[in-house]
Amino acid sequence: MSAQAHELHEVDGVGAADTTQPRSRLELIDWNEPEVPEGLTDAEYDEVLHRLSVASVERHFDAFADIDWDHPDFEVRADDPRWVLPDVDPVGRHPWYKALPLEEQIRVGQWRYANIFKVGLQFENILIRGIMQYVFTAENGSKEYRYLTHEATEECHHTQMFQEGVNRMGVDAPGMPRWLRAVAWALPLAASKVPLAFFIGVLAGEEPIDHTQKALLREGVEVHPMIKRIMQIHVAEEARHISFAHEYVKRNAPRVGPVDRFLVSLAFPVIMRVLGDAILVPVKEFQQEFAIPDEVIDELFWESAESKEFLSELFSDVRMLAEESGLMTRLSRRVWRALGIDGRPSRYRSEPAVKFA
């Protein structure tokens, strides 16, 4: 069933929960933007997976059926000011960028979008392979098997969507840093060997992109229609994927042994910071292409007070997850702080940043 039959809702609330005479607490969940309650029984967990699977069938998108790539509004032009990066992007709000001529701002914007999309599709490629590794040993009747293969299918469409966007922009974006591309072949193996760490890594790849895309869509800034459409589709489907990964970590962290739980609690912030940087910090090719001074890169990522605040906000949802899953210990909290990604946890998923006067 193509998503052409469905209207794309606003990013703040995809769909609406049916709260009439709820038979259980699961009835209150919006399955397109699910917030899963604490302490699920095994039966409730299976029901959550079933309903997420049904939501994947009823509401999904195809990269080529649901995006009119050849629509005149999607034309990529070198003189289109809608490619100028908005202030919600760290590069877009920096004085160095704002001082560039318009045509150069446009070129930087296209490069920036293209590389973030390329990183996104590379992460999702790793995720797809990891999911296949994980479900290979799933027991017959496993509800995780069905949901995760739905997720892998959706991620395949995302990789097609991102790659087509990169192709249309005409930018030879490398995506991930070279070192991460070199080890990417091995990362899916973690899904069967250390699945808890793998799904934390899934969130490290999904949360920064989801956070920045939601911030851009919520600001209502004018961006190129192709970029906006890609982001809308990605945000709509990632809500389910992120919800599952959160629930997997919350459910399984207390079930591993104390030594493994201790090690994962320390690895959690490291995984977040390393993979977050891989997504957001421009690769050397970007810096060289536009002759960006080293001091500008350093200020952007992450030496200025504004960039430090942005970095902290980026991980507020996963700090909440670490607290809820028992992975935020006295020692691991120090690691979060040392990496510059500590701060107030979210009260609920996708909570907008709180600004104090």
Short mmCIF file of C-alpha atoms in Angstrom, two decimals:
data_model
loop_
_atom_site.label_atom_id
_atom_site.label_comp_id
_atom_site.label_asym_id
_atom_site.label_seq_id
_atom_site.Cartn_x
_atom_site.Cartn_y
_atom_site.Cartn_z
CA MET A 1 0.00 0.00 0.00
CA SER A 2 1.67 3.23 -1.13
CA ALA A 3 1.87 6.24 1.15
CA GLN A 4 0.29 8.24 -1.68
CA ALA A 5 -2.97 7.13 -0.07
CA HIS A 6 -1.99 8.87 3.18
CA GLU A 7 -1.55 12.50 4.08
CA LEU A 8 1.80 13.42 5.60
CA HIS A 9 1.13 14.90 9.02
CA GLU A 10 3.10 17.58 10.85
CA VAL A 11 6.33 16.43 12.46
CA ASP A 12 5.09 17.32 15.97
CA GLY A 13 2.23 14.82 15.83
CA VAL A 14 2.01 12.11 13.22
CA GLY A 15 -1.45 10.63 13.46
CA ALA A 16 -3.76 10.69 16.46
CA ALA A 17 -4.33 8.12 19.17
CA ASP A 18 -7.78 6.62 19.61
CA THR A 19 -8.45 7.11 23.33
CA THR A 20 -12.10 6.03 23.42
CA GLN A 21 -12.69 3.41 26.10
CA PRO A 22 -9.09 2.10 26.23
CA ARG A 23 -8.86 -1.62 26.90
CA SER A 24 -5.26 -1.28 28.13
CA ARG A 25 -2.52 1.30 28.41
CA LEU A 26 -1.36 0.27 24.94
CA GLU A 27 -4.60 1.68 23.51
CA LEU A 28 -3.40 5.19 24.38
CA ILE A 29 -0.32 4.96 22.17
CA ASP A 30 -0.13 6.74 18.82
CA TRP A 31 1.49 3.99 16.75
CA ASN A 32 2.87 6.45 14.20
CA GLU A 33 4.68 8.43 16.95
CA PRO A 34 4.83 5.81 19.70
CA GLU A 35 5.79 6.56 23.30
CA VAL A 36 5.99 3.10 24.87
CA PRO A 37 5.18 2.95 28.62
CA GLU A 38 7.54 1.56 31.24
CA GLY A 39 7.62 -2.01 32.51
CA LEU A 40 6.00 -3.97 29.71
CA THR A 41 5.15 -7.60 30.32
CA ASP A 42 6.30 -10.12 27.71
CA ALA A 43 2.76 -10.22 26.31
CA GLU A 44 2.60 -6.41 26.12
CA TYR A 45 6.01 -6.29 24.43
CA ASP A 46 4.81 -8.73 21.78
CA GLU A 47 1.66 -6.63 21.32
CA VAL A 48 3.77 -3.48 20.88
CA LEU A 49 5.82 -5.22 18.19
CA HIS A 50 2.66 -6.45 16.47
CA ARG A 51 1.15 -2.97 16.41
CA LEU A 52 4.36 -1.39 15.17
CA SER A 53 4.35 -3.98 12.39
CA VAL A 54 0.74 -3.15 11.48
CA ALA A 55 1.61 0.57 11.47
CA SER A 56 4.47 -0.20 9.07
CA VAL A 57 2.02 -1.89 6.71
CA GLU A 58 -0.61 0.83 6.94
CA ARG A 59 1.71 3.83 6.73
CA HIS A 60 4.91 3.57 4.73
CA PHE A 61 6.61 5.34 1.86
CA ASP A 62 8.29 4.36 -1.37
CA ALA A 63 11.28 6.39 -2.52
CA PHE A 64 10.06 6.58 -6.10
CA ALA A 65 6.27 6.32 -5.76
CA ASP A 66 5.92 9.00 -3.09
CA ILE A 67 8.44 11.59 -4.29
CA ASP A 68 7.84 13.27 -7.64
CA TRP A 69 11.52 13.66 -8.45
CA ASP A 70 10.84 15.24 -11.84
CA HIS A 71 8.40 17.87 -10.55
CA PRO A 72 9.52 21.38 -11.60
CA ASP A 73 9.68 22.48 -7.94
CA PHE A 74 12.34 19.82 -7.30
CA GLU A 75 14.73 21.17 -9.93
CA VAL A 76 18.21 21.74 -8.52
CA ARG A 77 19.60 25.10 -9.63
CA ALA A 78 22.84 26.83 -8.71
CA ASP A 79 21.03 30.17 -8.20
CA ASP A 80 18.21 28.95 -5.92
CA PRO A 81 18.47 30.78 -2.54
CA ARG A 82 16.49 28.01 -0.83
CA TRP A 83 19.76 26.07 -0.66
CA VAL A 84 21.17 28.64 1.78
CA LEU A 85 21.63 26.89 5.13
CA PRO A 86 19.26 28.04 7.91
CA ASP A 87 20.41 29.13 11.34
CA VAL A 88 19.37 25.80 12.88
CA ASP A 89 22.40 24.27 11.13
CA PRO A 90 25.71 24.98 12.92
CA VAL A 91 27.39 25.94 9.64
CA GLY A 92 24.45 28.08 8.55
CA ARG A 93 24.52 30.36 11.59
CA HIS A 94 28.29 30.98 11.64
CA PRO A 95 29.60 34.44 10.61
CA TRP A 96 32.08 32.80 8.21
CA TYR A 97 29.22 31.28 6.23
CA LYS A 98 27.04 34.38 6.34
CA ALA A 99 29.90 36.47 4.92
CA LEU A 100 30.16 34.30 1.79
CA PRO A 101 28.67 35.50 -1.52
CA LEU A 102 25.18 34.10 -2.17
CA GLU A 103 26.33 31.72 -4.91
CA GLU A 104 28.95 30.26 -2.56
CA GLN A 105 26.42 29.93 0.29
CA ILE A 106 24.22 27.96 -2.10
CA ARG A 107 27.10 25.69 -3.12
CA VAL A 108 28.07 25.07 0.52
CA GLY A 109 24.42 24.36 1.35
CA GLN A 110 24.08 21.76 -1.39
CA TRP A 111 27.32 20.08 -0.30
CA ARG A 112 26.22 20.09 3.34
CA TYR A 113 22.81 18.56 2.65
CA ALA A 114 24.30 16.00 0.27
CA ASN A 115 26.91 14.82 2.74
CA ILE A 116 24.43 14.52 5.62
CA PHE A 117 22.18 12.44 3.37
CA LYS A 118 25.14 10.31 2.30
CA VAL A 119 26.12 9.69 5.93
CA GLY A 120 22.48 8.85 6.65
CA LEU A 121 22.23 6.23 3.93
CA GLN A 122 25.58 4.71 4.97
CA PHE A 123 24.37 4.37 8.57
CA GLU A 124 21.12 2.85 7.40
CA ASN A 125 23.04 0.41 5.21
CA ILE A 126 24.90 -0.73 8.34
CA LEU A 127 21.59 -0.93 10.22
CA ILE A 128 19.96 -3.06 7.51
CA ARG A 129 22.87 -5.51 7.53
CA GLY A 130 22.86 -5.59 11.33
CA ILE A 131 19.14 -6.31 11.43
CA MET A 132 19.60 -9.21 9.03
CA GLN A 133 22.43 -10.48 11.24
CA TYR A 134 20.25 -10.17 14.36
CA VAL A 135 17.11 -11.87 12.98
CA PHE A 136 19.09 -14.72 11.40
CA THR A 137 18.90 -16.57 14.72
CA ALA A 138 15.40 -15.38 15.72
CA GLU A 139 13.15 -18.14 16.98
CA ASN A 140 10.08 -19.19 15.03
CA GLY A 141 7.14 -17.06 16.09
CA SER A 142 9.35 -14.14 17.12
CA LYS A 143 7.47 -10.83 16.96
CA GLU A 144 10.83 -9.06 16.71
CA TYR A 145 11.49 -10.86 13.43
CA ARG A 146 8.45 -9.42 11.69
CA TYR A 147 8.85 -5.88 13.02
CA LEU A 148 12.58 -5.67 12.30
CA THR A 149 12.21 -6.93 8.74
CA HIS A 150 9.54 -4.24 8.21
CA GLU A 151 12.06 -1.73 9.54
CA ALA A 152 14.80 -3.03 7.25
CA THR A 153 12.43 -2.70 4.28
CA GLU A 154 11.69 0.92 5.19
CA GLU A 155 15.39 1.65 5.65
CA CYS A 156 16.07 0.29 2.15
CA HIS A 157 13.64 2.89 0.80
CA HIS A 158 15.41 5.56 2.86
CA THR A 159 18.77 4.66 1.36
CA GLN A 160 17.25 4.93 -2.13
CA MET A 161 15.65 8.25 -1.23
CA PHE A 162 18.84 9.73 0.21
CA GLN A 163 21.00 8.48 -2.67
CA GLU A 164 18.62 9.88 -5.28
CA GLY A 165 18.71 13.21 -3.45
CA VAL A 166 22.50 13.20 -3.50
CA ASN A 167 22.49 12.30 -7.20
CA ARG A 168 20.07 15.14 -8.00
CA MET A 169 22.27 17.62 -6.15
CA GLY A 170 25.23 16.54 -8.26
CA VAL A 171 27.63 16.52 -5.31
CA ASP A 172 30.22 13.74 -5.00
CA ALA A 173 29.74 13.57 -1.23
CA PRO A 174 31.85 10.92 0.57
CA GLY A 175 29.61 10.71 3.64
CA MET A 176 31.28 9.18 6.68
CA PRO A 177 34.87 9.93 7.68
CA ARG A 178 37.35 7.66 5.94
CA TRP A 179 38.17 5.69 9.11
CA LEU A 180 34.52 4.83 9.71
CA ARG A 181 33.99 3.73 6.11
CA ALA A 182 36.99 1.43 6.54
CA VAL A 183 35.48 -0.42 9.53
CA ALA A 184 31.83 -0.30 8.41
CA TRP A 185 31.95 -3.88 7.12
CA ALA A 186 32.45 -5.21 10.66
CA LEU A 187 29.87 -3.12 12.53
CA PRO A 188 26.78 -5.24 11.62
CA LEU A 189 28.41 -8.24 13.33
CA ALA A 190 27.81 -6.48 16.66
CA ALA A 191 24.08 -7.12 16.22
CA SER A 192 24.51 -10.81 17.00
CA LYS A 193 27.51 -10.58 19.35
CA VAL A 194 26.55 -7.53 21.47
CA PRO A 195 22.98 -6.61 20.44
CA LEU A 196 22.48 -4.13 23.29
CA ALA A 197 25.49 -2.10 22.14
CA PHE A 198 24.37 -2.44 18.53
CA PHE A 199 20.95 -0.91 19.18
CA ILE A 200 22.60 1.89 21.15
CA GLY A 201 24.68 2.44 18.01
CA VAL A 202 21.47 2.47 15.98
CA LEU A 203 20.24 5.36 18.10
CA ALA A 204 23.60 7.11 17.75
CA GLY A 205 23.08 7.04 13.99
CA GLU A 206 19.38 7.93 14.00
CA GLU A 207 18.95 10.45 16.82
CA PRO A 208 21.25 13.26 15.54
CA ILE A 209 19.72 13.21 12.05
CA ASP A 210 16.19 12.98 13.44
CA HIS A 211 16.83 15.81 15.92
CA THR A 212 18.25 18.20 13.32
CA GLN A 213 15.57 17.40 10.73
CA LYS A 214 12.76 17.92 13.24
CA ALA A 215 14.32 21.19 14.39
CA LEU A 216 14.48 22.43 10.80
CA LEU A 217 10.90 21.40 10.02
CA ARG A 218 9.58 22.90 13.25
CA GLU A 219 11.31 26.23 12.62
CA GLY A 220 9.31 26.52 9.41
CA VAL A 221 12.28 27.95 7.51
CA GLU A 222 12.17 27.86 3.72
CA VAL A 223 14.24 25.02 2.36
CA HIS A 224 14.37 23.44 -1.07
CA PRO A 225 11.16 21.38 -1.64
CA MET A 226 13.12 18.22 -2.42
CA ILE A 227 15.00 18.48 0.88
CA LYS A 228 11.79 19.18 2.80
CA ARG A 229 9.96 16.20 1.28
CA ILE A 230 12.84 13.83 2.01
CA MET A 231 13.00 15.04 5.61
CA GLN A 232 9.23 14.75 6.12
CA ILE A 233 9.20 11.14 4.96
CA HIS A 234 12.30 10.24 6.96
CA VAL A 235 11.00 11.80 10.20
CA ALA A 236 7.60 10.11 9.81
CA GLU A 237 9.03 6.59 9.57
CA GLU A 238 12.00 7.01 11.91
CA ALA A 239 9.58 7.64 14.81
CA ARG A 240 8.75 3.92 14.89
CA HIS A 241 12.36 2.84 14.43
CA ILE A 242 13.63 5.04 17.24
CA SER A 243 10.79 3.91 19.52
CA PHE A 244 11.73 0.27 19.00
CA ALA A 245 15.43 0.90 19.69
CA HIS A 246 14.55 2.81 22.88
CA GLU A 247 12.29 -0.01 24.04
CA TYR A 248 14.90 -2.66 23.16
CA VAL A 249 17.55 -0.91 25.27
CA LYS A 250 15.18 -0.28 28.21
CA ARG A 251 14.01 -3.90 28.14
CA ASN A 252 17.37 -5.61 27.73
CA ALA A 253 19.81 -3.46 29.72
CA PRO A 254 18.56 -4.83 33.08
CA ARG A 255 18.75 -8.39 31.72
CA VAL A 256 22.47 -8.50 30.94
CA GLY A 257 25.03 -9.43 33.60
CA PRO A 258 26.49 -6.77 35.90
CA VAL A 259 29.87 -6.71 34.15
CA ASP A 260 28.32 -6.34 30.69
CA ARG A 261 25.93 -3.68 31.99
CA PHE A 262 28.84 -1.75 33.52
CA LEU A 263 30.82 -1.88 30.26
CA VAL A 264 27.81 -0.88 28.15
CA SER A 265 27.08 2.05 30.49
CA LEU A 266 30.58 3.39 29.80
CA ALA A 267 30.40 2.64 26.07
CA PHE A 268 26.99 4.33 25.69
CA PRO A 269 28.23 7.98 25.69
CA VAL A 270 31.32 7.09 23.66
CA ILE A 271 29.20 5.51 20.92
CA MET A 272 26.92 8.56 20.91
CA ARG A 273 29.71 11.10 20.65
CA VAL A 274 31.79 9.24 18.06
CA LEU A 275 28.89 8.49 15.72
CA GLY A 276 27.28 11.89 16.32
CA ASP A 277 30.50 13.57 15.18
CA ALA A 278 30.60 11.30 12.13
CA ILE A 279 27.21 12.67 11.08
CA LEU A 280 27.53 16.34 11.90
CA VAL A 281 31.20 17.30 11.70
CA PRO A 282 32.16 18.04 8.07
CA VAL A 283 34.65 15.66 6.52
CA LYS A 284 38.07 16.89 5.38
CA GLU A 285 36.90 16.94 1.76
CA PHE A 286 34.25 19.54 2.68
CA GLN A 287 36.76 21.74 4.49
CA GLN A 288 39.21 21.54 1.60
CA GLU A 289 36.56 22.17 -1.07
CA PHE A 290 35.56 25.49 0.50
CA ALA A 291 38.88 26.45 2.14
CA ILE A 292 37.30 26.62 5.58
CA PRO A 293 39.86 27.79 8.17
CA ASP A 294 40.68 25.30 10.92
CA GLU A 295 39.63 27.80 13.59
CA VAL A 296 36.15 28.03 12.04
CA ILE A 297 35.75 24.24 12.10
CA ASP A 298 36.98 24.14 15.70
CA GLU A 299 34.54 26.86 16.74
CA LEU A 300 31.66 25.19 14.92
CA PHE A 301 32.40 21.70 16.30
CA TRP A 302 32.43 22.13 19.34
CA GLU A 303 34.38 24.94 21.01
CA SER A 304 31.94 27.87 21.05
CA ALA A 305 29.33 28.13 23.82
CA GLU A 306 26.52 27.97 21.25
CA SER A 307 27.88 24.82 19.60
CA LYS A 308 28.38 23.16 22.99
CA GLU A 309 24.76 23.87 23.87
CA PHE A 310 23.63 22.44 20.51
CA LEU A 311 25.70 19.29 21.10
CA SER A 312 24.21 18.79 24.55
CA GLU A 313 20.64 19.26 23.28
CA LEU A 314 21.28 16.71 20.54
CA PHE A 315 21.55 13.88 23.06
CA SER A 316 18.82 14.84 25.55
CA ASP A 317 16.57 11.95 24.43
CA VAL A 318 19.27 9.32 24.81
CA ARG A 319 20.28 10.71 28.21
CA MET A 320 16.66 10.08 29.22
CA LEU A 321 17.02 6.54 27.87
CA ALA A 322 20.25 5.98 29.81
CA GLU A 323 18.48 7.07 33.01
CA GLU A 324 15.44 4.88 32.36
CA SER A 325 17.48 1.79 31.48
CA GLY A 326 19.86 2.01 34.45
CA LEU A 327 22.85 2.85 32.24
CA MET A 328 23.42 6.31 33.72
CA THR A 329 25.64 5.47 36.69
CA ARG A 330 27.86 7.71 38.79
CA LEU A 331 30.90 6.71 36.72
CA SER A 332 29.22 6.78 33.31
CA ARG A 333 27.83 10.24 34.08
CA ARG A 334 31.43 11.44 34.28
CA VAL A 335 32.07 10.03 30.81
CA TRP A 336 29.04 11.88 29.42
CA ARG A 337 30.39 15.07 31.02
CA ALA A 338 33.95 14.52 29.78
CA LEU A 339 32.64 14.09 26.22
CA GLY A 340 30.59 17.29 26.42
CA ILE A 341 27.24 15.58 25.97
CA ASP A 342 25.86 15.72 29.50
CA GLY A 343 22.92 17.88 30.52
CA ARG A 344 19.24 17.72 31.39
CA PRO A 345 17.52 14.60 30.02
CA SER A 346 14.32 14.99 28.03
CA ARG A 347 11.04 14.57 29.89
CA TYR A 348 9.60 12.85 26.81
CA ARG A 349 10.92 11.87 23.40
CA SER A 350 11.51 14.70 20.91
CA GLU A 351 10.91 17.37 23.56
CA PRO A 352 11.91 20.74 22.06
CA ALA A 353 14.92 22.38 23.71
CA VAL A 354 14.02 24.38 26.81
CA LYS A 355 15.27 27.96 26.69
CA PHE A 356 15.61 29.94 29.90
CA ALA A 357 15.52 33.73 29.91
#
